[in-house]
Amino acid sequence: MAVLGKPQTLLKETTGTAPAKTGLHVTLGQVLVYLVLTVGIIYTLIPFLWMLGTSFKSATEIVRMPPTIIPEKFTLNSYLTIFNDPRVPLGRFYMNSVIVTFSIVTMVLFTSSLAGFVFAKYQFFGKNVLFTLILATMMIPFQVTMIPLYLVLVRLGITDSLLGLIVPGATSAFGIFMMRQFIEGIPSELIDAARIDGASEFGIYYRIILPQMGSALATLGIFQFMGTWNDYLWPLIVITTTEKRTLPIMLTWYNSQHGSRADLTMAASVLVILPIVVIYFFFQRWIVRGIALTGFK
Amino acid sequence: MAVATPKKGSLFRRQHLFAGVTLTPIMVYMMFFTMVPMVWGILITFFRYSPTRAGEGFLGLGGANPFVGINNYLDLFANTPTGQLFRISLKNTLIFSLLYLPLNLIVTLPLAVLIESVSSRIKSFFRTIYFLPTVTSAVAVSLVWGVIYHPTFGLLNLGLRALGFNGFAWLSDPNTRVLGIPLPMICVLITYLWSDMGYNIVIFMAGLQGIPDVYHEAAVVDGANAWQRFRYITLPLLRSTLTFVMVMTMLSSWQVFVLFFVMTNRGGPANLTRVLVLHIYETAFRYQEMGLAATVAMVLFLIIMITTLIQLKLLRKDWEY
């Protein structure tokens, strides 16, 4: 009896107290709150589930009625088809996207932090005019300058090359703006102390400023990574050769070849967004904080 | 000795030198890829310019690419196919932007308020999920939603047929309209909302966290209900966030390209989803009429500037808390 009774009371306590605590306060309003939020979550997740599910379905299950969200029979056929297609050098496209993204992120982090440092901690003639100029370039949408920018690349002879994707993206007005805001918060006394100790100006940037900018660099780096990895319009204009395509361009090209095979296009989409989703789950704290702080996309 | 006592001002000279040496190349580089194209872009609006024709003189402006004065601008208002196509694109862009802004606010602001009201662990779960679509490549978004809207194997039509209804040709039906808005345009609006709402939810949540609790507590003491607290405390105190969100949302909705290029297959059906950015791309890079395309780009630039200024003026914040 005692042996039997004890777990029962325990059970009663654990199941009893938890709902009682909230149960008293669960109002119709709170039920509605969770209902609305759940509907929103379904709206947000269904396309992802549909994409994943379809990519693992067989060609016959795709058109089955009623539709299945989770495939009845998981098959890797669509992924294997993409991997084994000699006309789709997937490794090449991944490499192109990685080269372009990595180059731009590295250069933007370097130029933005250096210029941000100078704007934040140095006094010189024309500083405000220059900074206003940077803010002004932030206001010009890319679509307005893309035509002449393409003409610039034609003159430089770097159209249809990865260089043409990288070179115009090496600096970022937004990056300089963001880094300046952050570096202004670093006390100038630290810099003065380093100067008295005989540090060079570049040494101050490299040894004093950079080590303190971890979170700001991570935030800017993630934004730049997402923007470059997902960019479509600029590669669409610049790249014409198949081997120089980046992943988003590969995706629309693949869709134009296999538009009626949803399993294939969805598998290709999964392969393109997978790296960025993984990175998002690792770095989402920085992304969310960065947007909350700067408000920019 | 000379080293130990530096001359007056050498420290400042050293700092000036560093600022000059680092900033000059960065600024020159940046201006070369922003301001030079901006000026060049204005310049070619006065020419009938195509890179396929070998021009002569400065920047190939001249010869086969003749100076046409303001004819490119007049073309936008003329009763020619190019003029009509421009006006259709402008109209569609206006429809899209003016519908998208209220649609976005009606969804994101309440969602942000609701997410802020739940306990912190569930809050970060909701935020993580709601933000997920914004990191997804716009091309993948277009393809996934294209499959959802697909007439034969799309989720929507499979679902509708399972319930005994007929399906729709969601993205290619030029005739069906809801409240006068073409069905394909509504489909793009819903997809864009899906891919974009995470940003505004996060920004609104940050704004809500900035409102001191005491105001709400005082209102509760005074017997205000949840709606009254939202209407008379949250909304006024959220004004600067709201201004910012409205301007940014409007700006980005003018610039949507991929959805209209991929999902509705270059502004189809019957140009019902042809927008300005798509029109600029097609004119410049498909038909190689870059002078005309640059003119449309200038119009887009002007519209963006004007709407931004109007919104900033209308919603100017005149007090602090």
Coordinates of C-alpha atoms in Angstrom, one line a residue:
Chain A
M1 CA 0.0 0.0 0.0
A2 CA 2.6 2.4 1.0
V3 CA 4.8 1.4 -1.9
L4 CA 1.8 1.9 -4.2
G5 CA 0.6 5.0 -2.5
K6 CA 3.8 6.9 -2.7
P7 CA 4.2 7.2 -6.5
Q8 CA 0.6 8.0 -6.7
T9 CA 0.8 11.0 -4.5
L10 CA 4.0 12.0 -6.3
L11 CA 2.2 11.7 -9.5
K12 CA -0.7 13.7 -8.2
E13 CA 1.7 16.4 -6.9
T14 CA 3.6 16.7 -10.2
T15 CA 0.6 16.6 -12.4
G16 CA -1.5 18.5 -10.0
T17 CA 0.7 21.5 -9.2
A18 CA 1.9 22.4 -12.7
P19 CA -1.5 23.0 -14.3
A20 CA -2.9 24.5 -11.0
K21 CA -0.1 27.1 -11.1
T22 CA -0.9 28.2 -14.6
G23 CA -4.4 26.7 -14.6
L24 CA -5.7 29.4 -12.4
H25 CA -4.5 32.1 -14.8
V26 CA -5.2 30.4 -18.1
T27 CA -7.8 32.7 -19.5
L28 CA -9.5 32.7 -22.9
G29 CA -7.1 35.5 -23.9
Q30 CA -4.1 33.3 -23.3
V31 CA -5.6 30.4 -25.3
L32 CA -6.2 32.8 -28.1
V33 CA -2.6 34.1 -27.9
Y34 CA -1.2 30.6 -28.4
L35 CA -3.7 29.8 -31.0
V36 CA -2.7 32.8 -33.2
L37 CA 1.0 32.2 -32.7
T38 CA 0.6 28.5 -33.6
V39 CA -1.3 29.4 -36.8
G40 CA 1.6 31.7 -37.6
I41 CA 4.1 29.0 -37.0
I42 CA 2.2 26.6 -39.3
Y43 CA 2.2 29.3 -42.0
T44 CA 5.9 29.7 -41.5
L45 CA 6.9 26.0 -41.4
I46 CA 4.5 24.4 -44.0
P47 CA 6.6 25.5 -47.0
F48 CA 9.8 24.2 -45.3
L49 CA 8.1 20.8 -44.5
W50 CA 6.6 20.7 -48.0
M51 CA 10.0 21.3 -49.6
L52 CA 11.8 18.7 -47.4
G53 CA 8.9 16.2 -47.8
T54 CA 8.7 16.6 -51.5
S55 CA 12.5 16.2 -51.9
F56 CA 12.2 12.7 -50.3
K57 CA 9.2 11.6 -52.2
S58 CA 9.0 9.3 -55.3
A59 CA 7.8 10.8 -58.6
T60 CA 4.5 9.0 -58.2
E61 CA 3.8 10.1 -54.6
I62 CA 4.2 13.8 -55.6
V63 CA 0.8 13.8 -57.4
R64 CA -1.0 11.5 -55.0
M65 CA -4.4 12.5 -53.6
P66 CA -4.9 13.4 -50.8
P67 CA -1.4 15.0 -50.5
T68 CA 1.1 13.7 -47.9
I69 CA 3.2 16.2 -46.1
I70 CA 5.5 13.4 -44.7
P71 CA 6.4 11.0 -47.5
E72 CA 5.1 7.5 -47.0
K73 CA 8.2 6.0 -48.6
F74 CA 11.4 7.9 -48.1
T75 CA 13.7 7.8 -51.1
L76 CA 16.9 9.6 -51.8
N77 CA 16.4 9.2 -55.6
S78 CA 16.1 12.9 -56.3
Y79 CA 19.3 13.8 -54.4
L80 CA 21.2 10.9 -56.1
T81 CA 19.9 12.1 -59.5
I82 CA 21.3 15.6 -58.9
F83 CA 24.7 14.2 -57.6
N84 CA 25.1 11.9 -60.5
D85 CA 24.1 14.3 -63.2
P86 CA 27.2 15.1 -65.2
R87 CA 25.6 18.4 -66.5
V88 CA 25.3 19.6 -62.9
P89 CA 28.8 20.1 -61.4
L90 CA 27.4 20.7 -58.0
G91 CA 30.8 20.8 -56.3
R92 CA 31.9 23.5 -58.8
F93 CA 28.8 25.7 -58.0
Y94 CA 29.3 25.3 -54.2
M95 CA 33.0 26.2 -54.7
N96 CA 32.0 29.4 -56.7
S97 CA 29.5 30.5 -54.0
V98 CA 32.1 29.8 -51.2
I99 CA 34.9 31.7 -53.0
V100 CA 32.7 34.7 -53.7
T101 CA 31.1 34.8 -50.3
F102 CA 34.3 34.2 -48.3
S103 CA 36.2 36.9 -50.3
I104 CA 33.5 39.5 -49.9
V105 CA 32.9 38.8 -46.2
T106 CA 36.7 39.0 -45.4
M107 CA 37.2 42.2 -47.3
V108 CA 34.1 43.9 -46.0
L109 CA 35.1 43.0 -42.4
F110 CA 38.6 44.4 -43.0
T111 CA 37.7 47.6 -44.8
S112 CA 34.7 48.4 -42.6
S113 CA 36.5 47.9 -39.3
L114 CA 39.5 49.9 -40.4
A115 CA 37.5 52.8 -41.9
G116 CA 35.1 52.7 -38.9
F117 CA 38.0 52.9 -36.6
V118 CA 39.4 56.0 -38.4
F119 CA 36.0 57.7 -38.5
A120 CA 35.4 56.9 -34.8
K121 CA 38.8 57.8 -33.2
Y122 CA 40.6 60.3 -35.5
Q123 CA 40.1 64.0 -36.2
F124 CA 40.9 65.3 -39.7
F125 CA 39.7 67.9 -42.1
G126 CA 36.6 66.9 -44.1
K127 CA 35.7 64.0 -41.8
N128 CA 32.0 64.9 -41.6
V129 CA 31.7 65.5 -45.3
L130 CA 33.2 62.1 -46.0
F131 CA 30.9 60.4 -43.5
T132 CA 27.8 62.1 -44.9
L133 CA 28.9 60.8 -48.4
I134 CA 29.0 57.3 -47.0
L135 CA 25.6 57.7 -45.5
A136 CA 24.4 59.0 -48.9
T137 CA 25.6 56.0 -50.8
M138 CA 23.6 53.8 -48.4
M139 CA 20.5 55.5 -49.6
I140 CA 21.1 54.6 -53.3
P141 CA 19.4 51.3 -54.1
F142 CA 21.4 48.7 -56.0
Q143 CA 18.9 48.6 -58.8
V144 CA 19.5 52.2 -59.6
T145 CA 23.3 51.8 -60.2
M146 CA 23.4 48.2 -61.5
I147 CA 23.4 49.2 -65.2
P148 CA 26.3 51.6 -65.1
L149 CA 28.1 49.3 -62.6
Y150 CA 27.9 46.6 -65.2
L151 CA 29.4 49.1 -67.7
V152 CA 32.2 49.7 -65.3
L153 CA 32.9 46.0 -65.2
V154 CA 32.9 45.8 -69.0
R155 CA 35.5 48.6 -69.1
L156 CA 37.6 46.7 -66.4
G157 CA 37.2 43.5 -68.5
I158 CA 35.9 41.4 -65.5
T159 CA 32.4 40.5 -66.7
D160 CA 31.6 36.8 -66.7
S161 CA 34.1 36.1 -63.9
L162 CA 34.0 35.5 -60.2
L163 CA 36.2 38.6 -59.8
G164 CA 33.3 40.6 -61.3
L165 CA 31.1 39.4 -58.5
I166 CA 33.7 40.1 -55.8
V167 CA 35.3 43.4 -56.8
P168 CA 32.3 45.8 -56.4
G169 CA 31.4 44.2 -53.1
A170 CA 34.7 44.7 -51.2
T171 CA 33.5 47.7 -49.3
S172 CA 30.2 48.3 -47.5
A173 CA 28.8 51.7 -46.5
F174 CA 26.5 50.0 -44.0
G175 CA 29.5 48.1 -42.6
I176 CA 31.6 51.3 -42.1
F177 CA 28.6 53.0 -40.5
M178 CA 27.9 50.0 -38.1
M179 CA 31.6 49.6 -37.2
R180 CA 32.0 53.3 -36.4
Q181 CA 29.0 53.2 -34.1
F182 CA 30.5 50.2 -32.3
I183 CA 34.1 51.6 -32.0
E184 CA 32.8 54.9 -30.7
G185 CA 31.8 52.9 -27.6
I186 CA 35.4 51.7 -27.0
P187 CA 37.1 54.1 -24.5
S188 CA 39.7 56.4 -26.0
E189 CA 41.8 56.1 -22.9
L190 CA 42.8 52.6 -24.0
I191 CA 44.1 54.0 -27.3
D192 CA 46.0 56.8 -25.5
A193 CA 47.6 54.3 -23.1
A194 CA 48.7 52.1 -26.0
R195 CA 50.2 55.2 -27.7
I196 CA 52.2 56.0 -24.6
D197 CA 53.5 52.4 -24.6
G198 CA 54.8 53.0 -28.1
A199 CA 52.2 51.2 -30.2
S200 CA 51.9 52.2 -33.8
E201 CA 48.5 53.4 -35.1
F202 CA 48.0 50.1 -37.1
G203 CA 49.1 48.2 -34.0
I204 CA 46.4 50.0 -32.0
Y205 CA 43.8 48.9 -34.7
Y206 CA 45.1 45.3 -34.8
R207 CA 45.9 44.7 -31.0
I208 CA 43.5 47.0 -29.2
I209 CA 40.4 47.6 -31.4
L210 CA 40.0 44.3 -33.3
P211 CA 40.1 42.0 -30.2
Q212 CA 37.2 43.9 -28.7
M213 CA 35.0 43.7 -31.8
G214 CA 34.1 40.0 -31.8
S215 CA 30.3 40.4 -31.6
A216 CA 30.2 43.4 -34.0
L217 CA 32.3 41.6 -36.6
A218 CA 30.2 38.4 -36.2
T219 CA 27.0 40.3 -36.7
L220 CA 28.3 42.2 -39.8
G221 CA 29.9 39.0 -41.1
I222 CA 26.7 37.0 -40.9
F223 CA 24.7 39.8 -42.6
Q224 CA 27.2 40.0 -45.4
F225 CA 27.3 36.2 -45.7
M226 CA 23.5 35.9 -46.0
G227 CA 23.4 38.8 -48.5
T228 CA 26.1 37.5 -50.8
W229 CA 25.2 33.8 -50.6
N230 CA 21.6 34.5 -51.5
D231 CA 22.3 37.3 -54.1
Y232 CA 20.7 36.6 -57.4
L233 CA 20.3 39.7 -59.5
W234 CA 24.0 40.7 -59.7
P235 CA 25.3 37.2 -60.7
L236 CA 22.4 37.0 -63.1
I237 CA 23.8 40.1 -64.9
V238 CA 27.5 39.4 -64.6
I239 CA 27.8 35.6 -65.2
T240 CA 27.1 33.9 -68.5
T241 CA 29.3 30.8 -68.4
T242 CA 27.9 27.6 -66.8
E243 CA 31.0 26.8 -64.8
K244 CA 31.0 30.2 -63.2
R245 CA 27.5 30.1 -61.8
T246 CA 26.8 30.5 -58.1
L247 CA 24.2 28.4 -56.4
P248 CA 21.1 30.6 -56.8
I249 CA 21.8 30.9 -60.5
M250 CA 22.3 27.1 -60.7
L251 CA 18.9 26.7 -59.0
T252 CA 16.8 28.7 -61.5
W253 CA 18.7 27.0 -64.4
Y254 CA 18.0 23.6 -62.9
N255 CA 14.4 24.5 -62.5
S256 CA 14.1 25.5 -66.1
Q257 CA 15.4 22.1 -67.1
H258 CA 13.3 20.0 -64.7
G259 CA 10.4 22.3 -63.8
S260 CA 7.9 19.4 -63.9
R261 CA 9.8 17.3 -61.5
A262 CA 9.0 18.9 -58.1
D263 CA 11.1 16.2 -56.3
L264 CA 14.2 17.3 -58.1
T265 CA 13.8 21.1 -57.8
M266 CA 12.9 20.8 -54.1
A267 CA 16.0 18.6 -53.5
A268 CA 18.1 21.2 -55.3
S269 CA 16.5 23.9 -53.2
V270 CA 17.3 22.0 -50.0
L271 CA 20.9 21.7 -51.0
V272 CA 21.2 25.5 -51.6
I273 CA 19.6 26.7 -48.4
L274 CA 21.0 24.0 -46.1
P275 CA 24.4 25.8 -45.4
I276 CA 22.6 29.1 -44.6
V277 CA 20.0 27.4 -42.3
V278 CA 22.7 25.6 -40.4
I279 CA 24.7 28.8 -39.9
Y280 CA 21.5 30.6 -38.9
F281 CA 20.8 28.1 -36.1
F282 CA 24.4 28.5 -34.8
F283 CA 24.5 32.3 -35.1
Q284 CA 20.9 33.4 -34.7
R285 CA 21.6 35.2 -31.5
W286 CA 23.9 37.6 -33.4
I287 CA 21.6 38.0 -36.3
V288 CA 18.6 38.9 -34.1
R289 CA 20.7 41.2 -31.9
G290 CA 22.2 42.9 -35.0
I291 CA 18.8 43.6 -36.5
A292 CA 17.4 44.8 -33.2
L293 CA 20.4 47.2 -32.9
T294 CA 20.8 48.5 -36.4
G295 CA 17.4 47.7 -38.0
F296 CA 19.0 47.0 -41.3
K297 CA 18.7 43.9 -43.4
Chain B
M1 CA 68.0 62.4 -27.2
A2 CA 66.2 63.5 -30.3
V3 CA 64.1 60.4 -30.3
A4 CA 63.1 60.8 -26.7
T5 CA 61.8 64.3 -27.2
P6 CA 59.6 64.3 -30.3
K7 CA 59.0 67.6 -32.0
K8 CA 55.7 69.3 -31.2
G9 CA 52.9 68.0 -33.3
S10 CA 54.6 64.9 -34.6
L11 CA 52.0 62.7 -32.8
F12 CA 49.2 64.5 -34.6
R13 CA 51.1 64.2 -37.9
R14 CA 51.5 60.5 -37.3
Q15 CA 47.7 60.2 -36.7
H16 CA 46.9 62.3 -39.7
L17 CA 49.2 60.2 -41.8
F18 CA 47.5 56.9 -40.6
A19 CA 44.0 58.3 -41.2
G20 CA 45.0 59.5 -44.7
V21 CA 46.8 56.3 -45.7
T22 CA 44.0 54.0 -44.6
L23 CA 41.0 56.0 -45.4
T24 CA 42.0 57.4 -48.9
P25 CA 42.2 54.0 -50.7
I26 CA 39.0 52.8 -49.1
M27 CA 37.0 55.9 -49.9
V28 CA 38.4 56.1 -53.4
Y29 CA 37.5 52.5 -54.0
M30 CA 34.0 52.9 -52.6
M31 CA 33.2 56.0 -54.6
F32 CA 34.5 54.4 -57.7
F33 CA 31.9 51.7 -57.4
T34 CA 29.0 53.9 -56.1
M35 CA 29.3 57.5 -57.1
V36 CA 30.9 56.9 -60.5
P37 CA 28.0 54.5 -61.6
M38 CA 25.5 57.0 -60.1
V39 CA 26.9 59.9 -62.3
W40 CA 27.3 57.6 -65.3
G41 CA 23.8 56.4 -64.8
I42 CA 22.4 59.9 -64.9
L43 CA 24.6 60.7 -68.0
I44 CA 23.3 57.8 -70.1
T45 CA 19.6 58.7 -69.5
F46 CA 20.3 61.5 -72.1
F47 CA 21.6 59.0 -74.7
R48 CA 20.1 56.2 -76.8
Y49 CA 22.7 53.9 -75.4
S50 CA 23.4 50.2 -75.9
P51 CA 26.7 48.4 -75.3
T52 CA 26.0 46.2 -78.3
R53 CA 26.5 49.3 -80.6
A54 CA 30.0 50.6 -80.9
G55 CA 29.7 54.3 -80.0
E56 CA 32.5 56.8 -80.3
G57 CA 34.0 59.4 -78.0
F58 CA 33.8 59.6 -74.2
L59 CA 32.4 56.4 -72.7
G60 CA 31.1 55.4 -76.1
L61 CA 28.5 58.1 -75.9
G62 CA 28.1 59.4 -79.5
G63 CA 28.0 58.0 -83.0
A64 CA 25.8 54.9 -82.9
N65 CA 24.7 55.8 -79.4
P66 CA 23.4 59.4 -80.1
F67 CA 22.5 62.1 -77.7
V68 CA 18.7 62.3 -77.4
G69 CA 18.2 65.1 -74.8
I70 CA 15.2 64.3 -72.6
N71 CA 13.6 62.0 -75.1
N72 CA 14.1 59.0 -72.9
Y73 CA 12.1 60.8 -70.2
L74 CA 9.4 61.8 -72.7
D75 CA 9.2 58.2 -73.9
L76 CA 7.9 57.2 -70.5
F77 CA 4.8 59.3 -71.0
A78 CA 4.4 58.6 -74.7
N79 CA 1.7 56.3 -76.2
T80 CA 4.3 53.8 -77.4
P81 CA 4.7 50.1 -76.4
T82 CA 7.7 51.0 -74.2
G83 CA 5.8 53.9 -72.6
Q84 CA 2.8 51.7 -71.9
L85 CA 5.0 48.9 -70.5
F86 CA 6.6 51.4 -68.2
R87 CA 3.3 52.6 -66.9
I88 CA 2.0 49.1 -66.4
S89 CA 5.1 48.3 -64.4
L90 CA 4.8 51.5 -62.3
K91 CA 1.1 50.7 -61.6
N92 CA 1.9 47.1 -60.5
T93 CA 4.8 48.4 -58.3
L94 CA 2.4 50.9 -56.7
I95 CA -0.3 48.2 -56.1
F96 CA 2.3 45.8 -54.7
S97 CA 3.9 48.3 -52.3
L98 CA 0.7 50.0 -51.1
L99 CA -0.9 46.7 -50.4
Y100 CA 2.2 45.1 -48.9
L101 CA 2.8 47.8 -46.2
P102 CA -0.6 47.5 -44.4
L103 CA -0.6 43.8 -44.9
N104 CA 2.8 43.5 -43.3
L105 CA 2.0 45.8 -40.4
I106 CA -1.4 44.1 -39.7
V107 CA 0.5 40.7 -39.4
T108 CA 3.8 41.6 -37.8
L109 CA 2.9 44.1 -35.1
P110 CA 0.2 41.9 -33.4
L111 CA 2.5 38.9 -33.8
A112 CA 5.4 40.8 -32.1
V113 CA 3.1 41.9 -29.3
L114 CA 1.8 38.4 -28.8
I115 CA 5.3 36.8 -28.8
E116 CA 6.4 39.5 -26.3
S117 CA 3.6 38.4 -24.0
V118 CA 4.6 34.8 -23.6
S119 CA 7.3 33.4 -21.3
S120 CA 10.9 34.0 -22.4
R121 CA 11.9 30.4 -23.4
I122 CA 8.9 30.0 -25.7
K123 CA 9.4 33.6 -26.9
S124 CA 12.9 32.8 -28.3
F125 CA 11.5 29.6 -29.9
F126 CA 8.8 31.6 -31.7
R127 CA 11.3 34.2 -32.8
T128 CA 13.7 31.7 -34.1
I129 CA 11.0 30.0 -36.3
Y130 CA 9.4 33.2 -37.5
F131 CA 12.8 34.6 -38.6
L132 CA 13.8 31.4 -40.4
P133 CA 12.3 32.3 -43.8
T134 CA 14.2 35.6 -44.0
V135 CA 17.6 33.8 -44.2
T136 CA 16.3 31.6 -47.0
S137 CA 17.5 32.3 -50.6
A138 CA 14.8 34.2 -52.5
V139 CA 15.2 31.8 -55.4
A140 CA 14.5 28.8 -53.2
V141 CA 11.5 30.7 -51.7
S142 CA 10.2 31.3 -55.3
L143 CA 10.6 27.6 -56.2
V144 CA 9.1 26.2 -53.0
W145 CA 6.0 28.5 -53.3
G146 CA 5.9 27.8 -57.0
V147 CA 5.5 24.1 -56.1
I148 CA 2.8 25.0 -53.5
Y149 CA 0.9 27.0 -56.0
H150 CA 1.4 24.5 -58.8
P151 CA -1.9 23.7 -60.7
T152 CA -1.4 19.9 -60.8
F153 CA 0.9 18.8 -58.0
G154 CA 0.7 21.9 -55.7
L155 CA -0.2 21.6 -52.1
L156 CA -3.1 24.1 -52.4
N157 CA -4.8 22.4 -55.3
L158 CA -4.2 18.9 -54.0
G159 CA -5.8 20.1 -50.7
L160 CA -8.7 21.8 -52.5
R161 CA -9.4 18.8 -54.7
A162 CA -9.3 16.4 -51.7
L163 CA -12.0 18.6 -50.2
G164 CA -14.0 18.4 -53.4
F165 CA -13.3 21.8 -54.9
N166 CA -11.7 22.7 -58.2
G167 CA -8.2 24.1 -58.1
F168 CA -6.9 27.4 -59.4
A169 CA -4.1 28.3 -61.8
W170 CA -2.7 30.4 -59.0
L171 CA 0.2 32.0 -60.7
S172 CA -0.9 32.0 -64.3
D173 CA -4.6 32.9 -64.3
P174 CA -4.9 36.4 -65.8
N175 CA -8.7 36.7 -65.3
T176 CA -9.5 35.8 -61.7
R177 CA -9.4 38.9 -59.4
V178 CA -10.1 39.3 -55.7
L179 CA -11.3 42.9 -54.9
G180 CA -9.9 44.0 -58.3
I181 CA -6.4 42.6 -57.6
P182 CA -5.1 39.9 -59.9
L183 CA -4.8 36.4 -58.3
P184 CA -1.0 36.1 -59.2
M185 CA -0.3 39.4 -57.5
I186 CA -2.0 38.2 -54.3
C187 CA 0.0 35.0 -54.4
V188 CA 3.3 37.0 -54.7
L189 CA 2.1 39.2 -51.8
I190 CA 1.5 36.2 -49.6
T191 CA 4.9 34.7 -50.5
Y192 CA 6.7 37.9 -49.9
L193 CA 5.0 38.4 -46.5
W194 CA 6.1 34.9 -45.6
S195 CA 9.8 35.6 -46.6
D196 CA 10.0 39.0 -45.1
M197 CA 7.9 39.3 -41.9
G198 CA 10.6 37.9 -39.6
Y199 CA 12.6 41.2 -39.9
N200 CA 9.8 43.4 -38.7
I201 CA 8.7 41.0 -35.9
V202 CA 12.3 41.2 -34.5
I203 CA 12.5 45.0 -34.8
F204 CA 9.0 45.4 -33.2
M205 CA 10.0 43.1 -30.4
A206 CA 13.1 45.1 -29.7
G207 CA 10.9 48.3 -29.7
L208 CA 8.5 46.7 -27.3
Q209 CA 11.2 45.7 -24.9
G210 CA 12.3 49.4 -24.9
I211 CA 9.0 50.6 -23.4
P212 CA 9.4 50.9 -19.6
D213 CA 7.1 48.5 -17.7
V214 CA 5.9 51.2 -15.3
Y215 CA 3.5 52.7 -17.9
H216 CA 1.7 49.4 -18.4
E217 CA 1.7 48.8 -14.6
A218 CA 0.1 52.2 -14.0
A219 CA -2.5 51.5 -16.7
V220 CA -3.4 48.2 -15.1
V221 CA -3.9 49.9 -11.8
D222 CA -6.1 52.4 -13.5
G223 CA -8.2 49.5 -14.9
A224 CA -7.2 49.7 -18.5
N225 CA -7.8 46.5 -20.5
A226 CA -5.4 44.8 -22.9
W227 CA -6.7 46.7 -26.0
Q228 CA -6.7 50.0 -24.2
R229 CA -3.1 49.5 -23.0
F230 CA -2.1 48.6 -26.6
R231 CA -3.9 51.5 -28.2
Y232 CA -3.0 54.3 -25.7
I233 CA 0.4 53.2 -24.4
T234 CA 2.2 50.7 -26.7
L235 CA 1.2 52.3 -30.0
P236 CA 2.2 55.9 -29.2
L237 CA 5.4 54.8 -27.5
L238 CA 6.3 52.6 -30.4
R239 CA 6.0 55.5 -32.8
S240 CA 9.7 55.8 -33.7
T241 CA 10.0 52.1 -34.3
L242 CA 6.9 52.2 -36.4
T243 CA 8.2 55.0 -38.5
F244 CA 11.4 53.2 -39.1
V245 CA 9.7 49.9 -39.9
M246 CA 7.3 51.6 -42.4
V247 CA 10.1 53.4 -44.2
M248 CA 12.3 50.2 -44.4
T249 CA 9.4 48.0 -45.5
M250 CA 8.3 50.4 -48.2
L251 CA 11.8 50.8 -49.5
S252 CA 12.4 47.0 -49.7
S253 CA 9.0 46.4 -51.3
W254 CA 9.9 48.7 -54.2
Q255 CA 13.0 46.6 -54.8
V256 CA 11.5 43.0 -55.0
F257 CA 12.9 41.3 -58.0
V258 CA 13.4 37.5 -57.7
L259 CA 9.8 36.6 -56.8
F260 CA 8.5 38.4 -59.9
F261 CA 11.3 37.0 -62.1
V262 CA 11.2 33.4 -61.0
M263 CA 7.8 32.7 -59.4
T264 CA 5.6 34.5 -61.9
N265 CA 8.0 33.9 -64.7
R266 CA 9.1 37.4 -65.7
G267 CA 6.1 39.4 -64.6
G268 CA 3.5 37.1 -66.1
P269 CA 0.7 36.4 -66.8
A270 CA 0.0 39.2 -69.3
N271 CA 2.4 41.6 -67.5
L272 CA 0.1 41.6 -64.4
T273 CA 3.1 41.2 -62.1
R274 CA 5.6 43.2 -64.1
V275 CA 7.2 45.6 -61.6
L276 CA 9.7 48.5 -62.1
V277 CA 12.8 46.6 -61.1
L278 CA 11.9 43.7 -63.5
H279 CA 11.2 46.3 -66.2
I280 CA 14.6 47.9 -65.7
Y281 CA 16.4 44.5 -65.8
E282 CA 14.5 43.4 -68.9
T283 CA 15.0 46.7 -70.8
A284 CA 18.7 46.9 -69.9
F285 CA 19.9 43.3 -70.2
R286 CA 17.4 41.5 -72.4
Y287 CA 16.7 44.2 -74.9
Q288 CA 20.0 46.0 -74.3
E289 CA 18.4 49.5 -74.2
M290 CA 20.4 50.8 -71.3
G291 CA 19.7 54.5 -71.8
L292 CA 16.0 53.9 -71.5
A293 CA 16.5 51.5 -68.6
A294 CA 18.7 53.9 -66.7
T295 CA 15.9 56.5 -67.2
V296 CA 13.4 54.1 -65.5
A297 CA 16.0 53.5 -62.8
M298 CA 16.1 57.3 -62.1
V299 CA 12.3 57.4 -61.8
L300 CA 12.5 54.5 -59.3
F301 CA 15.2 56.4 -57.4
L302 CA 13.0 59.6 -57.3
I303 CA 10.0 57.6 -56.1
I304 CA 12.0 55.9 -53.4
M305 CA 13.4 59.3 -52.2
I306 CA 10.0 61.0 -52.2
T307 CA 8.1 58.3 -50.4
T308 CA 10.9 58.1 -47.8
L309 CA 10.8 61.8 -47.2
I310 CA 7.0 61.9 -47.0
Q311 CA 6.9 59.1 -44.5
L312 CA 9.6 60.7 -42.4
K313 CA 7.7 64.0 -42.4
L314 CA 4.3 62.5 -41.6
L315 CA 5.5 60.4 -38.8
R316 CA 8.1 62.8 -37.3
K317 CA 8.7 62.1 -33.7
D318 CA 8.2 65.2 -31.6
W319 CA 8.7 63.9 -28.1
E320 CA 10.8 61.5 -26.1
Y321 CA 10.2 59.1 -23.2

